[in-house]
Coordinates of C-alpha atoms and ligand atoms in Angstrom, one line a residue:
M1 CA -139.6 -119.2 -13.7
I2 CA -139.8 -116.5 -11.2
E3 CA -141.0 -113.0 -12.6
L4 CA -141.0 -109.4 -10.9
H5 CA -143.6 -107.3 -12.6
N6 CA -142.8 -103.3 -11.9
V7 CA -142.5 -104.5 -8.1
T8 CA -142.2 -101.5 -5.4
V9 CA -141.9 -102.6 -1.5
T10 CA -142.5 -99.8 1.0
Y11 CA -142.2 -100.6 4.3
Q12 CA -144.1 -98.5 6.8
K13 CA -143.3 -94.9 5.5
D14 CA -139.8 -95.2 4.8
A15 CA -138.3 -94.7 1.0
P16 CA -139.2 -97.8 -1.0
A17 CA -136.9 -100.8 -0.3
L18 CA -137.6 -101.7 -3.7
N19 CA -138.5 -99.3 -6.3
G20 CA -140.3 -100.5 -9.6
I21 CA -138.2 -103.8 -10.0
N22 CA -138.4 -105.8 -13.4
L23 CA -136.8 -109.3 -13.3
K24 CA -137.1 -112.4 -14.9
I25 CA -135.2 -115.3 -13.7
P26 CA -135.9 -118.6 -15.9
K27 CA -136.2 -121.9 -14.9
G28 CA -133.0 -123.9 -14.2
D29 CA -130.7 -120.4 -13.6
F30 CA -128.4 -119.7 -11.2
V31 CA -128.3 -116.1 -10.0
F32 CA -126.1 -113.7 -7.7
L33 CA -128.0 -111.0 -6.1
T34 CA -125.4 -108.4 -4.9
G35 CA -125.6 -104.6 -3.5
A36 CA -124.5 -102.8 -0.3
S37 CA -126.6 -103.5 3.0
G38 CA -129.9 -102.1 2.7
A39 CA -129.7 -102.4 -1.2
G40 CA -133.1 -104.7 -1.0
K41 CA -131.6 -108.3 -1.3
S42 CA -133.7 -109.7 1.4
T43 CA -136.7 -108.3 0.2
L44 CA -136.2 -109.3 -2.8
L45 CA -136.0 -112.7 -1.9
R46 CA -139.0 -112.3 0.6
L47 CA -141.3 -111.6 -2.4
I48 CA -140.3 -114.6 -4.0
Y49 CA -141.8 -117.0 -1.1
A50 CA -144.6 -114.8 -0.3
A51 CA -143.3 -113.2 3.0
V52 CA -143.8 -109.6 1.7
T53 CA -146.5 -108.5 -0.5
P54 CA -145.7 -105.9 -3.1
T55 CA -147.0 -102.4 -2.4
R56 CA -147.3 -102.3 -6.0
G57 CA -146.6 -104.7 -8.9
H58 CA -146.7 -108.3 -8.9
V59 CA -144.8 -111.3 -8.5
V60 CA -145.4 -114.6 -10.5
V61 CA -143.6 -118.0 -9.8
D62 CA -144.2 -120.9 -12.1
G63 CA -146.9 -119.3 -13.7
Q64 CA -149.0 -118.2 -10.3
N65 CA -149.3 -114.7 -9.3
V66 CA -147.7 -114.7 -5.9
T67 CA -149.2 -111.7 -4.8
R68 CA -153.0 -112.7 -4.9
M69 CA -152.3 -116.3 -3.1
T70 CA -154.8 -116.8 -0.4
R71 CA -153.3 -117.8 2.8
H72 CA -153.8 -121.4 2.5
Q73 CA -152.2 -121.6 -1.3
I74 CA -149.0 -120.0 0.1
P75 CA -147.9 -123.3 2.0
F76 CA -147.9 -125.0 -1.2
L77 CA -145.9 -122.5 -3.2
R78 CA -143.4 -122.8 -0.5
R79 CA -143.2 -126.6 -0.8
N80 CA -141.1 -126.0 -4.0
I81 CA -139.0 -123.5 -2.5
G82 CA -135.9 -124.2 -0.2
V83 CA -134.8 -121.0 2.0
V84 CA -131.6 -120.7 3.5
F85 CA -132.5 -117.5 5.9
Q86 CA -129.7 -114.7 6.6
D87 CA -130.3 -115.8 10.2
F88 CA -130.8 -119.4 9.9
K89 CA -134.0 -119.7 12.1
L90 CA -133.1 -123.0 13.3
L91 CA -135.2 -124.5 15.8
Q92 CA -132.9 -124.5 19.2
S93 CA -135.0 -126.8 21.3
R94 CA -134.5 -129.9 18.4
S95 CA -131.6 -131.7 17.1
V96 CA -129.5 -131.1 13.9
Y97 CA -131.4 -134.2 12.6
D98 CA -135.0 -133.0 13.4
N99 CA -134.5 -129.5 12.1
V100 CA -133.6 -131.1 8.6
A101 CA -136.4 -134.0 8.8
I102 CA -139.1 -131.6 9.4
T103 CA -138.9 -130.6 5.5
L104 CA -139.7 -134.1 5.0
E105 CA -142.3 -134.4 7.6
V106 CA -144.2 -131.5 6.3
L107 CA -144.2 -133.1 2.9
G108 CA -145.7 -136.6 4.1
W109 CA -142.5 -138.7 3.6
E110 CA -142.2 -142.0 4.9
K111 CA -140.0 -142.4 8.2
K112 CA -137.7 -144.6 7.0
D113 CA -136.9 -142.7 3.7
I114 CA -136.6 -139.4 6.1
G115 CA -133.5 -141.2 8.0
K116 CA -131.6 -142.2 4.7
K117 CA -132.4 -138.9 2.9
V118 CA -131.4 -136.5 5.7
Y119 CA -128.4 -138.6 6.8
H120 CA -127.1 -138.4 2.9
I121 CA -127.4 -134.7 2.7
L122 CA -125.7 -134.0 6.4
K123 CA -123.2 -136.3 5.2
Q124 CA -122.8 -134.5 1.5
L125 CA -122.4 -131.1 4.2
G126 CA -119.7 -132.8 6.0
I127 CA -121.9 -132.4 9.4
E128 CA -123.4 -136.1 10.1
H129 CA -121.7 -136.5 13.0
K130 CA -123.5 -133.7 14.8
L131 CA -126.8 -135.4 14.0
D132 CA -127.9 -135.3 17.8
A133 CA -126.5 -132.1 18.5
S134 CA -128.8 -129.1 19.5
P135 CA -128.1 -126.1 17.0
Q136 CA -127.1 -123.9 19.9
R137 CA -124.1 -126.4 20.5
L138 CA -122.8 -125.7 16.9
S139 CA -120.4 -123.1 15.4
G140 CA -122.0 -120.5 13.2
G141 CA -120.5 -122.1 9.9
E142 CA -122.0 -125.2 11.1
Q143 CA -125.5 -124.0 11.8
Q144 CA -125.0 -122.7 8.4
R145 CA -124.6 -126.1 6.7
V146 CA -127.6 -127.2 8.8
A147 CA -129.8 -124.3 7.4
L148 CA -128.7 -125.3 3.8
A149 CA -129.4 -129.1 4.6
R150 CA -132.9 -128.5 5.8
A151 CA -133.5 -126.1 2.5
L152 CA -132.2 -128.7 -0.1
V153 CA -133.0 -132.1 1.6
N154 CA -136.3 -132.3 -0.8
E155 CA -134.4 -131.2 -3.9
P156 CA -136.8 -128.2 -4.4
R157 CA -137.4 -126.5 -7.6
I158 CA -136.2 -123.4 -6.4
L159 CA -133.6 -122.4 -3.8
L160 CA -133.2 -119.0 -2.3
A161 CA -130.3 -118.5 0.0
D162 CA -129.4 -115.0 1.8
E163 CA -125.8 -114.6 2.4
P164 CA -125.4 -118.7 2.9
T165 CA -121.4 -118.6 3.2
G166 CA -121.2 -115.6 5.7
N167 CA -119.6 -117.4 8.4
L168 CA -117.6 -119.8 6.6
D169 CA -113.9 -120.1 5.6
D170 CA -112.9 -120.4 2.1
H171 CA -112.3 -124.0 2.1
N172 CA -116.3 -124.4 2.8
K173 CA -117.4 -121.7 1.0
D174 CA -116.2 -123.9 -2.2
Q175 CA -117.7 -126.4 -0.8
I176 CA -121.0 -124.7 -0.3
L177 CA -121.0 -123.4 -3.9
R178 CA -120.2 -126.7 -5.1
I179 CA -123.7 -127.9 -3.5
F180 CA -125.7 -125.4 -4.7
K181 CA -124.1 -126.2 -8.3
E182 CA -124.9 -129.7 -8.2
A183 CA -128.5 -128.7 -7.2
N184 CA -128.4 -126.3 -10.2
I185 CA -127.2 -129.1 -12.5
R186 CA -130.1 -131.1 -11.1
G187 CA -132.7 -128.6 -12.3
T188 CA -133.3 -126.2 -9.0
T189 CA -133.3 -122.6 -10.1
V190 CA -130.5 -120.9 -7.4
V191 CA -130.9 -117.3 -6.2
I192 CA -128.1 -116.4 -3.8
A193 CA -127.9 -113.1 -2.1
S194 CA -124.3 -112.1 -1.1
H195 CA -121.7 -109.5 -0.5
D196 CA -118.7 -111.8 -1.1
K197 CA -116.6 -111.2 -4.0
R198 CA -115.2 -114.8 -3.7
V199 CA -118.7 -116.0 -4.0
V200 CA -120.0 -114.1 -6.6
H201 CA -117.2 -114.3 -9.1
Y202 CA -117.2 -118.3 -8.4
S203 CA -118.3 -119.5 -12.1
H204 CA -120.2 -117.9 -15.2
N205 CA -123.2 -116.8 -13.4
R206 CA -125.8 -114.1 -13.8
I207 CA -125.4 -111.0 -11.2
V208 CA -128.3 -108.6 -10.5
H209 CA -126.9 -105.5 -9.1
L210 CA -129.3 -103.7 -6.5
D211 CA -128.5 -100.2 -5.6
K212 CA -130.9 -98.3 -3.1
G213 CA -133.9 -100.5 -4.1
S214 CA -133.4 -100.2 -8.0
I215 CA -131.7 -102.6 -10.6
K216 CA -128.7 -101.4 -11.7
E217 CA -127.1 -103.6 -13.8
A218 CA -128.0 -107.5 -15.1
H219 CA -125.3 -109.4 -16.9
D220 CA -123.0 -112.4 -17.1
V221 CA -119.5 -112.4 -16.0
T222 CA -116.7 -113.9 -17.9
P223 CA -115.3 -117.2 -16.0
Q224 CA -112.1 -116.5 -14.6
A225 CA -109.1 -118.7 -15.8
Ligands
LIG1 N1 -139.3 -105.6 8.2 C1 -138.8 -104.3 7.7 N2 -139.5 -103.3 8.6 C2 -139.2 -102.0 8.0 N3 -138.0 -101.8 7.2 C3 -137.3 -102.7 6.8 C4 -137.6 -104.1 6.9 N4 -137.1 -104.9 6.4 C5 -136.0 -104.5 5.8 N5 -136.1 -102.8 5.9 C6 -135.6 -101.8 5.1 O1 -135.5 -102.2 3.5 C7 -134.6 -101.8 3.1 C8 -133.7 -102.8 2.3 O2 -133.7 -104.3 3.4 P1 -132.9 -105.7 3.2 O3 -133.0 -106.4 4.4 O4 -133.7 -106.0 1.7 O5 -131.8 -105.2 2.6 P2 -130.5 -106.2 2.2 O6 -129.9 -105.6 1.1 O7 -131.0 -107.7 2.7 O8 -129.2 -105.7 3.1 P3 -128.1 -106.8 4.0 O9 -127.0 -106.8 3.3 O10 -127.6 -105.7 5.3 O11 -128.7 -108.2 4.4 C9 -133.5 -100.8 4.2 O12 -133.6 -99.8 4.4 C10 -134.1 -101.7 5.5 O13 -134.1 -101.0 6.7
LIG2 MG1 -130.4 -109.1 3.9

């Protein structure tokens, strides 16, 4: 369960990026976060993995008050959270394999198990043939899939994805959404920030709409025939 209690985030002296947000995302939910550029989507995701501290209010993830966590506690929170960043944040000097394996290395997995698991997820995402490539040699869509593989490889309890389909064509978008769905069926709570109508109306999912830092609506859409 992810909970935001009366959360305001003000960067420097600007108008608040988020303003008095109250939101509950139950375990196992699949939520789309929508809203115009600058509405606060990335800020809301950053709150959940403790990359931004609220100016007011507090954030609770799986019963733990994230706002009060010490610097030593934050890595333990992040072990359970896969993040696909808006700008990917891949390590350019390492191979595709290394970029994905790192998630499991940090968790102390055995080398042979890492090999199997990394190959499996890369295959699922259709980029196993790029295993040895450097991310800078990949297309935007391929880099996006590597970022997704890195976030999903340890089957995290929570998956946060910031515009995860921005560089993909419709076929690849549908494939990525299927992968999110499968992770969700296996129990991962999924929160996706997206502008993309095709993505947001993908299926019967909850939509949380942000408008200039406030929640405007939160509803379930009826699945399209
Ligand atoms: N590090 C920062 N320092 C100062 N202001 C910031 C910072 N990050 C975001 N902001 C501001 O906070 C507001 C919300 O930004 P945020 O990145 O959360 O929006 P977004 O909905 O993700 O937009 P986009 O769709 O363009 O990614 C914007 O006005 C932005 O300029
Ligand atoms: Mg953003």
